[in-house]
């Protein structure tokens, strides 16, 4: 899962990224092991590490000597080497968190807003960012990553309906955010930010190929292959919620009928619970989760499906229980060891931690893809508008 370096002089920024990624994924790790993993000479690796240490991004520690000779230094990411702020904007409010370089949450803030017009939300985000920065006055704040419902730039689906930010069409979110906060700013679809959070800090660390199923106000998902999020040609792959799985079902704002997220999402939970109660909703939604799982498995044959996002743990537990026994699919193998569907390890923080990682990688390795995998982070929106001019 580690990227390989290049021994050409022009590859220096790229090598820096691969070394940093190897340390993040495998640290504490010795120089020699990094060199082996990234395919560079120990001298080249040592040179890059000296740079990273001087910048405070990486720290080394010697182990106590066990036998003869000098014990090697083990390198790891310096958690306090920098910070980023992750923000999640939804139709019901704003959440934000201050996150360190190791991806740990230092503090969280949440505001429910009744009115989510862009300027109003941005004003609230500015207040939250100011509040959070005060917690690490002397720390190096790298940037802010904002996650919001997708898809982007799709005429019939973007900014339409209760699971999206209505009225945000054409609003220059990234530019306004950079200007308001004075920080490099990055934006991403919330589903993809959460998938990234899970890949970096959760179940995804030990999986080669998994499908991340995002259960938020809407429903989305994404295949993560060797650490990279597969996003499609225009960055909008993952609108699982608009699979029309119920023939002649409920009308959806996208223009179709019977879309999955009309039944299986937090929006559906709230709407349907009001009339049929929580248990009634579970009974309605569980068969659709079963159908969604079969669809995902037969399309992608992943090692496992990881389900998570803003949904509360007990709701998810109840739903998964009701979805048993699972229906037949290509994933039904006698020798399989992992469960077919598992709950997220990162939980509700996945979006915020993924959004912050977006900012970290965008700043520390601009123009060279993501720090955490080739274009794993920067979705279509950030690629169109390169990171470097944000300040
Ligand atoms: Zn739809």
Short mmCIF file of C-alpha atoms and ligand atoms in Angstrom, two decimals:
data_model
loop_
_atom_site.label_atom_id
_atom_site.label_comp_id
_atom_site.label_asym_id
_atom_site.label_seq_id
_atom_site.Cartn_x
_atom_site.Cartn_y
_atom_site.Cartn_z
CA UNK A 1 0.00 0.00 0.00
CA UNK A 2 3.07 2.29 0.17
CA UNK A 3 3.92 4.41 -2.85
CA UNK A 4 7.33 4.00 -4.53
CA UNK A 5 9.82 6.85 -4.85
CA UNK A 6 11.82 7.86 -7.90
CA UNK A 7 15.60 8.23 -8.06
CA UNK A 8 15.43 11.10 -10.55
CA UNK A 9 16.40 14.54 -9.26
CA UNK A 10 13.10 16.01 -10.52
CA UNK A 11 11.24 13.62 -8.24
CA UNK A 12 12.29 15.30 -4.99
CA UNK A 13 8.93 16.73 -3.88
CA UNK A 14 7.32 13.44 -4.82
CA UNK A 15 9.90 11.48 -2.79
CA UNK A 16 9.28 13.74 0.18
CA UNK A 17 5.62 12.85 0.02
CA UNK A 18 6.24 9.11 -0.29
CA UNK A 19 8.64 9.16 2.69
CA UNK A 20 6.19 11.17 4.78
CA UNK A 21 3.39 8.80 3.84
CA UNK A 22 5.49 5.75 4.74
CA UNK A 23 6.18 7.26 8.16
CA UNK A 24 2.53 8.12 8.68
CA UNK A 25 1.32 4.66 7.72
CA UNK A 26 4.07 2.56 9.28
CA UNK A 27 5.73 4.68 11.96
CA UNK A 28 7.53 4.29 14.26
CA UNK A 29 9.80 2.99 11.51
CA UNK A 30 13.58 2.90 10.94
CA UNK A 31 15.28 4.65 7.99
CA UNK A 32 16.34 1.37 6.41
CA UNK A 33 12.77 0.05 6.45
CA UNK A 34 11.45 3.26 4.92
CA UNK A 35 14.06 2.98 2.15
CA UNK A 36 12.94 -0.58 1.42
CA UNK A 37 9.27 0.35 1.36
CA UNK A 38 9.60 3.34 -0.96
CA UNK A 39 12.43 1.93 -3.12
CA UNK A 40 14.94 4.75 -2.47
CA UNK A 41 18.52 4.63 -1.18
CA UNK A 42 19.07 5.05 2.56
CA UNK A 43 21.08 8.23 1.83
CA UNK A 44 18.21 9.83 -0.06
CA UNK A 45 15.76 8.84 2.65
CA UNK A 46 18.06 10.20 5.39
CA UNK A 47 18.36 13.52 3.57
CA UNK A 48 14.58 13.87 3.27
CA UNK A 49 14.10 12.89 6.91
CA UNK A 50 16.57 15.55 8.05
CA UNK A 51 14.46 18.11 6.18
CA UNK A 52 11.21 16.81 7.68
CA UNK A 53 12.73 16.84 11.18
CA UNK A 54 13.93 20.43 10.76
CA UNK A 55 10.42 21.41 9.73
CA UNK A 56 9.05 19.69 12.82
CA UNK A 57 6.86 17.30 10.85
CA UNK A 58 8.65 14.15 11.93
CA UNK A 59 10.32 13.12 15.18
CA UNK A 60 12.78 10.33 15.86
CA UNK A 61 13.41 8.27 18.97
CA UNK A 62 16.17 5.77 19.72
CA UNK A 63 15.29 2.50 21.30
CA UNK A 64 17.34 1.24 24.24
CA UNK A 65 20.31 -0.77 22.95
CA UNK A 66 19.62 -4.49 23.04
CA UNK A 67 23.00 -5.76 21.93
CA UNK A 68 26.13 -4.39 20.32
CA UNK A 69 26.08 -1.42 17.95
CA UNK A 70 24.04 1.77 17.83
CA UNK A 71 20.28 1.10 17.85
CA UNK A 72 18.39 2.62 14.91
CA UNK A 73 16.23 5.70 15.25
CA UNK A 74 12.53 5.09 14.81
CA UNK A 75 10.65 7.86 13.07
CA UNK A 76 7.07 8.94 13.47
CA UNK A 77 4.82 11.84 12.58
CA UNK A 78 5.12 14.68 15.10
CA UNK A 79 1.50 15.09 16.27
CA UNK A 80 2.12 18.72 17.23
CA UNK A 81 3.99 19.52 14.02
CA UNK A 82 0.88 21.16 12.65
CA UNK A 83 -2.88 21.42 12.89
CA UNK A 84 -5.79 21.65 10.54
CA UNK A 85 -9.45 22.39 10.96
CA UNK A 86 -12.06 20.08 9.51
CA UNK A 87 -15.54 21.46 8.86
CA UNK A 88 -18.75 19.65 7.94
CA UNK A 89 -21.64 21.67 6.57
CA UNK A 90 -25.03 19.97 6.36
CA UNK A 91 -28.57 21.25 5.78
CA UNK A 92 -29.08 21.33 9.57
CA UNK A 93 -25.89 22.98 10.81
CA UNK A 94 -22.14 23.09 11.05
CA UNK A 95 -19.61 20.90 12.87
CA UNK A 96 -15.91 21.70 13.14
CA UNK A 97 -12.87 20.18 14.81
CA UNK A 98 -9.26 21.08 15.46
CA UNK A 99 -7.10 18.13 14.44
CA UNK A 100 -3.37 17.50 14.86
CA UNK A 101 -0.92 16.11 12.33
CA UNK A 102 -1.48 12.58 13.61
CA UNK A 103 -5.19 12.98 12.85
CA UNK A 104 -6.28 13.18 16.49
CA UNK A 105 -9.20 15.40 17.47
CA UNK A 106 -8.13 18.16 19.88
CA UNK A 107 -11.56 19.78 20.16
CA UNK A 108 -14.96 19.76 18.46
CA UNK A 109 -17.66 22.37 18.07
CA UNK A 110 -21.20 22.09 16.76
CA UNK A 111 -23.89 24.60 15.82
CA UNK A 112 -27.36 23.75 14.65
CA UNK A 113 -28.67 26.38 12.30
CA UNK A 114 -32.21 26.78 11.20
CA UNK A 115 -31.25 28.72 8.15
CA UNK A 116 -28.37 27.47 6.00
CA UNK A 117 -27.91 30.23 3.43
CA UNK A 118 -24.24 30.28 2.35
CA UNK A 119 -23.23 33.63 3.87
CA UNK A 120 -24.95 32.82 7.18
CA UNK A 121 -23.20 29.42 7.36
CA UNK A 122 -19.85 30.90 6.38
CA UNK A 123 -20.16 33.49 9.16
CA UNK A 124 -20.75 30.69 11.67
CA UNK A 125 -17.79 28.71 10.27
CA UNK A 126 -15.57 31.75 10.67
CA UNK A 127 -16.57 32.01 14.34
CA UNK A 128 -15.89 28.32 14.92
CA UNK A 129 -12.49 28.50 13.21
CA UNK A 130 -11.53 31.52 15.33
CA UNK A 131 -12.60 29.70 18.49
CA UNK A 132 -10.68 26.54 17.61
CA UNK A 133 -7.48 28.36 16.60
CA UNK A 134 -7.30 29.94 20.03
CA UNK A 135 -6.76 26.48 21.51
CA UNK A 136 -3.34 26.23 19.81
CA UNK A 137 -2.18 29.83 19.54
CA UNK A 138 1.45 28.95 18.91
CA UNK A 139 0.79 25.91 16.74
CA UNK A 140 1.21 25.93 12.99
CA UNK A 141 -2.28 25.97 11.50
CA UNK A 142 -1.96 24.50 8.03
CA UNK A 143 -5.41 25.04 6.61
CA UNK A 144 -9.10 24.29 6.66
CA UNK A 145 -10.90 21.47 4.88
CA UNK A 146 -14.64 21.72 4.34
CA UNK A 147 -16.92 18.80 3.57
CA UNK A 148 -20.43 19.24 2.19
CA UNK A 149 -23.10 17.11 0.53
CA UNK A 150 -22.55 16.22 -3.12
CA UNK A 151 -22.72 15.72 -5.95
CA UNK A 152 -21.04 18.83 -7.39
CA UNK A 153 -21.96 20.31 -10.77
CA UNK A 154 -24.79 17.95 -11.68
CA UNK A 155 -27.73 19.91 -13.03
CA UNK A 156 -30.58 17.74 -11.72
CA UNK A 157 -29.00 16.62 -8.43
CA UNK A 158 -26.68 19.28 -6.99
CA UNK A 159 -28.09 21.56 -4.30
CA UNK A 160 -31.58 20.10 -4.81
CA UNK A 161 -33.65 18.46 -2.08
CA UNK A 162 -33.52 18.03 1.70
CA UNK A 163 -30.23 16.08 1.79
CA UNK A 164 -28.27 18.80 -0.02
CA UNK A 165 -27.51 22.46 0.62
CA UNK A 166 -30.28 24.18 -1.26
CA UNK A 167 -29.44 27.63 -2.53
CA UNK A 168 -25.68 27.04 -2.64
CA UNK A 169 -25.52 26.56 -6.39
CA UNK A 170 -22.73 28.60 -7.95
CA UNK A 171 -21.53 29.90 -4.56
CA UNK A 172 -17.71 30.04 -4.53
CA UNK A 173 -17.35 28.11 -1.24
CA UNK A 174 -13.64 27.53 -1.41
CA UNK A 175 -12.66 31.09 -2.32
CA UNK A 176 -14.94 32.60 0.34
CA UNK A 177 -13.68 30.21 2.99
CA UNK A 178 -10.04 31.03 2.20
CA UNK A 179 -10.77 34.74 2.31
CA UNK A 180 -12.80 34.65 5.53
CA UNK A 181 -10.32 32.53 7.49
CA UNK A 182 -7.09 33.68 5.87
CA UNK A 183 -6.15 30.01 5.55
CA UNK A 184 -5.57 27.69 2.59
CA UNK A 185 -8.97 26.13 2.01
CA UNK A 186 -10.09 22.87 0.43
CA UNK A 187 -13.50 21.38 -0.20
CA UNK A 188 -14.75 17.87 -0.69
CA UNK A 189 -17.99 15.89 -0.84
CA UNK A 190 -18.75 14.73 2.74
CA UNK A 191 -19.02 11.08 1.74
CA UNK A 192 -15.51 11.18 0.26
CA UNK A 193 -14.06 13.03 3.27
CA UNK A 194 -15.51 10.34 5.55
CA UNK A 195 -14.14 7.53 3.35
CA UNK A 196 -10.74 9.20 3.57
CA UNK A 197 -11.01 9.51 7.36
CA UNK A 198 -11.82 5.81 7.60
CA UNK A 199 -9.01 4.88 5.23
CA UNK A 200 -6.41 6.92 7.15
CA UNK A 201 -7.43 6.36 10.74
CA UNK A 202 -9.86 3.46 10.86
CA UNK A 203 -10.67 0.11 9.33
CA UNK A 204 -9.10 1.21 6.02
CA UNK A 205 -5.57 1.04 7.42
CA UNK A 206 -5.58 -2.72 7.16
CA UNK A 207 -7.69 -3.24 4.05
CA UNK A 208 -6.59 -3.32 0.43
CA UNK A 209 -10.03 -2.96 -1.07
CA UNK A 210 -13.11 -1.91 0.84
CA UNK A 211 -16.34 -0.13 0.11
CA UNK A 212 -17.18 2.76 2.41
CA UNK A 213 -20.92 3.18 2.85
CA UNK A 214 -21.74 6.66 4.12
CA UNK A 215 -24.88 6.95 6.23
CA UNK A 216 -25.55 10.64 6.71
CA UNK A 217 -28.47 12.91 6.00
CA UNK A 218 -28.25 11.29 2.57
CA UNK A 219 -26.66 7.99 1.53
CA UNK A 220 -23.44 7.63 -0.45
CA UNK A 221 -20.49 5.37 -0.88
CA UNK A 222 -17.13 4.87 -2.45
CA UNK A 223 -14.76 2.05 -3.32
CA UNK A 224 -11.32 2.50 -1.74
CA UNK A 225 -8.72 0.58 -3.74
CA UNK A 226 -5.15 0.29 -2.38
CA UNK A 227 -5.68 3.43 -0.36
CA UNK A 228 -7.13 5.45 -3.23
CA UNK A 229 -10.75 6.58 -3.44
CA UNK A 230 -12.21 5.69 -6.82
CA UNK A 231 -14.27 8.72 -7.74
CA UNK A 232 -15.18 8.31 -11.40
CA UNK A 233 -14.34 10.63 -14.29
CA UNK A 234 -15.94 13.71 -12.73
CA UNK A 235 -15.51 13.00 -9.03
CA UNK A 236 -19.17 12.22 -8.37
CA UNK A 237 -19.15 8.42 -8.27
CA UNK A 238 -20.78 7.35 -5.04
CA UNK A 239 -24.34 8.62 -5.22
CA UNK A 240 -25.56 5.26 -4.03
CA UNK A 241 -28.52 7.02 -2.45
CA UNK A 242 -29.96 7.68 -5.89
CA UNK A 243 -30.07 4.06 -6.97
CA UNK A 244 -33.77 3.63 -7.80
CA UNK A 245 -34.24 0.36 -5.94
CA UNK A 246 -37.97 0.67 -5.22
CA UNK A 247 -40.08 0.48 -8.40
CA UNK A 248 -42.74 3.21 -8.39
CA UNK A 249 -41.50 4.25 -4.96
CA UNK A 250 -41.42 7.67 -3.40
CA UNK A 251 -40.64 10.64 -5.59
CA UNK A 252 -37.07 11.90 -5.16
CA UNK A 253 -35.88 15.48 -5.73
CA UNK A 254 -33.45 14.12 -8.35
CA UNK A 255 -36.45 13.47 -10.61
CA UNK A 256 -36.62 9.68 -10.25
CA UNK A 257 -38.76 7.49 -8.02
CA UNK A 258 -37.85 4.97 -5.35
CA UNK A 259 -34.30 6.21 -4.67
CA UNK A 260 -32.55 4.39 -1.85
CA UNK A 261 -31.96 7.46 0.31
CA UNK A 262 -35.68 8.20 0.40
CA UNK A 263 -35.80 5.19 2.77
CA UNK A 264 -32.27 4.63 4.01
CA UNK A 265 -30.72 7.84 5.42
CA UNK A 266 -30.94 10.12 8.44
CA UNK A 267 -33.36 12.27 6.49
CA UNK A 268 -35.61 9.24 5.95
CA UNK A 269 -35.22 8.19 9.59
CA UNK A 270 -36.47 11.54 10.80
CA UNK A 271 -39.28 11.82 8.27
CA UNK A 272 -40.58 8.24 8.57
CA UNK A 273 -40.17 7.92 12.36
CA UNK A 274 -42.63 10.77 12.74
CA UNK A 275 -45.38 8.63 11.19
CA UNK A 276 -44.42 4.97 11.73
CA UNK A 277 -42.05 5.23 14.73
CA UNK A 278 -38.42 4.14 14.99
CA UNK A 279 -39.17 0.40 14.84
CA UNK A 280 -41.40 0.95 11.85
CA UNK A 281 -38.60 2.76 10.09
CA UNK A 282 -36.11 -0.01 10.88
CA UNK A 283 -38.51 -2.56 9.40
CA UNK A 284 -38.81 -0.48 6.22
CA UNK A 285 -35.13 0.34 5.88
CA UNK A 286 -33.50 -3.01 6.70
CA UNK A 287 -34.55 -4.82 3.46
CA UNK A 288 -33.17 -1.86 1.49
CA UNK A 289 -29.86 -2.02 3.33
CA UNK A 290 -29.78 -5.71 2.42
CA UNK A 291 -30.44 -4.84 -1.24
CA UNK A 292 -27.81 -2.07 -1.18
CA UNK A 293 -25.23 -4.48 0.20
CA UNK A 294 -25.90 -7.07 -2.50
CA UNK A 295 -25.65 -4.36 -5.15
CA UNK A 296 -22.32 -3.11 -3.81
CA UNK A 297 -20.88 -6.59 -3.39
CA UNK A 298 -21.90 -7.83 -6.81
CA UNK A 299 -20.54 -4.68 -8.45
CA UNK A 300 -17.24 -4.36 -6.59
CA UNK A 301 -16.48 -7.60 -4.71
CA UNK A 302 -14.75 -5.74 -1.83
CA UNK A 303 -12.96 -7.36 1.13
CA UNK A 304 -15.69 -5.86 3.29
CA UNK A 305 -18.19 -3.00 3.39
CA UNK A 306 -17.56 -0.45 6.14
CA UNK A 307 -20.63 1.55 7.13
CA UNK A 308 -20.35 4.81 9.04
CA UNK A 309 -20.79 8.57 8.94
CA UNK A 310 -22.88 11.01 10.98
CA UNK A 311 -25.40 8.31 12.01
CA UNK A 312 -25.56 7.44 15.74
CA UNK A 313 -24.00 4.11 16.72
CA UNK A 314 -27.16 2.55 18.26
CA UNK A 315 -29.20 3.34 15.12
CA UNK A 316 -26.61 1.62 12.96
CA UNK A 317 -26.36 -1.37 15.30
CA UNK A 318 -30.12 -1.82 15.23
CA UNK A 319 -30.28 -1.52 11.45
CA UNK A 320 -27.48 -4.03 10.86
CA UNK A 321 -29.14 -6.48 13.20
CA UNK A 322 -32.43 -6.14 11.34
CA UNK A 323 -30.68 -6.66 7.98
CA UNK A 324 -29.65 -10.20 9.00
CA UNK A 325 -29.67 -12.73 7.47
CA UNK A 326 -27.88 -11.02 4.57
CA UNK A 327 -28.96 -11.85 1.03
CA UNK A 328 -26.87 -13.88 -1.43
CA UNK A 329 -24.04 -12.26 -3.39
CA UNK A 330 -20.52 -12.92 -4.71
CA UNK A 331 -19.25 -12.08 -1.23
CA UNK A 332 -20.80 -15.21 0.25
CA UNK A 333 -17.63 -17.30 0.36
CA UNK A 334 -17.03 -20.28 2.60
CA UNK A 335 -13.44 -19.24 3.37
CA UNK A 336 -14.14 -15.61 4.17
CA UNK A 337 -12.79 -14.34 7.51
CA UNK A 338 -13.98 -10.74 7.60
CA UNK A 339 -17.66 -9.94 8.07
CA UNK A 340 -19.43 -8.79 4.93
CA UNK A 341 -20.43 -5.51 6.55
CA UNK A 342 -18.78 -3.83 9.55
CA UNK A 343 -19.34 -0.66 11.50
CA UNK A 344 -16.84 2.19 11.06
CA UNK A 345 -13.99 2.43 13.57
CA UNK A 346 -13.70 6.22 13.28
CA UNK A 347 -17.44 6.73 13.71
CA UNK A 348 -18.99 10.17 13.58
CA UNK A 349 -15.62 11.97 13.40
CA UNK A 350 -14.71 10.45 10.03
CA UNK A 351 -15.95 13.44 8.01
CA UNK A 352 -14.10 16.01 10.16
CA UNK A 353 -10.86 14.03 10.32
CA UNK A 354 -10.96 13.35 6.58
CA UNK A 355 -11.68 17.02 5.82
CA UNK A 356 -8.73 18.11 7.97
CA UNK A 357 -6.45 15.57 6.26
CA UNK A 358 -7.44 17.14 2.97
CA UNK A 359 -6.03 20.48 4.14
CA UNK A 360 -2.87 18.90 5.57
CA UNK A 361 -2.04 17.10 2.35
CA UNK A 362 -3.04 20.04 0.19
CA UNK A 363 -0.60 22.30 2.03
CA UNK A 364 2.31 19.95 2.66
CA UNK A 365 2.43 18.55 -0.84
CA UNK A 366 0.80 21.06 -3.18
CA UNK A 367 0.83 20.24 -6.88
CA UNK A 368 1.95 16.73 -6.15
CA UNK A 369 -1.30 15.06 -5.36
CA UNK A 370 -2.17 14.02 -1.90
CA UNK A 371 0.17 13.33 0.94
CA UNK A 372 -1.80 10.26 1.83
CA UNK A 373 -2.04 8.54 -1.54
CA UNK A 374 -2.05 9.49 -5.20
CA UNK A 375 -5.00 11.83 -5.57
CA UNK A 376 -6.69 10.00 -2.74
CA UNK A 377 -7.82 13.25 -1.29
CA UNK A 378 -8.15 16.01 -3.78
CA UNK A 379 -11.49 15.53 -5.44
CA UNK A 380 -12.51 17.04 -8.74
CA UNK A 381 -13.35 20.38 -7.17
CA UNK A 382 -9.88 20.95 -5.77
CA UNK A 383 -8.18 19.74 -8.91
CA UNK A 384 -10.00 22.30 -11.03
CA UNK A 385 -8.79 25.07 -8.74
CA UNK A 386 -5.24 24.24 -7.62
CA UNK A 387 -4.39 24.49 -3.97
CA UNK A 388 -1.51 26.90 -4.21
CA UNK A 389 -3.37 30.15 -4.81
CA UNK A 390 -5.68 29.74 -1.85
CA UNK A 391 -3.95 32.15 0.57
ZN1 LIG B 1 -32.92 10.33 -6.31
#
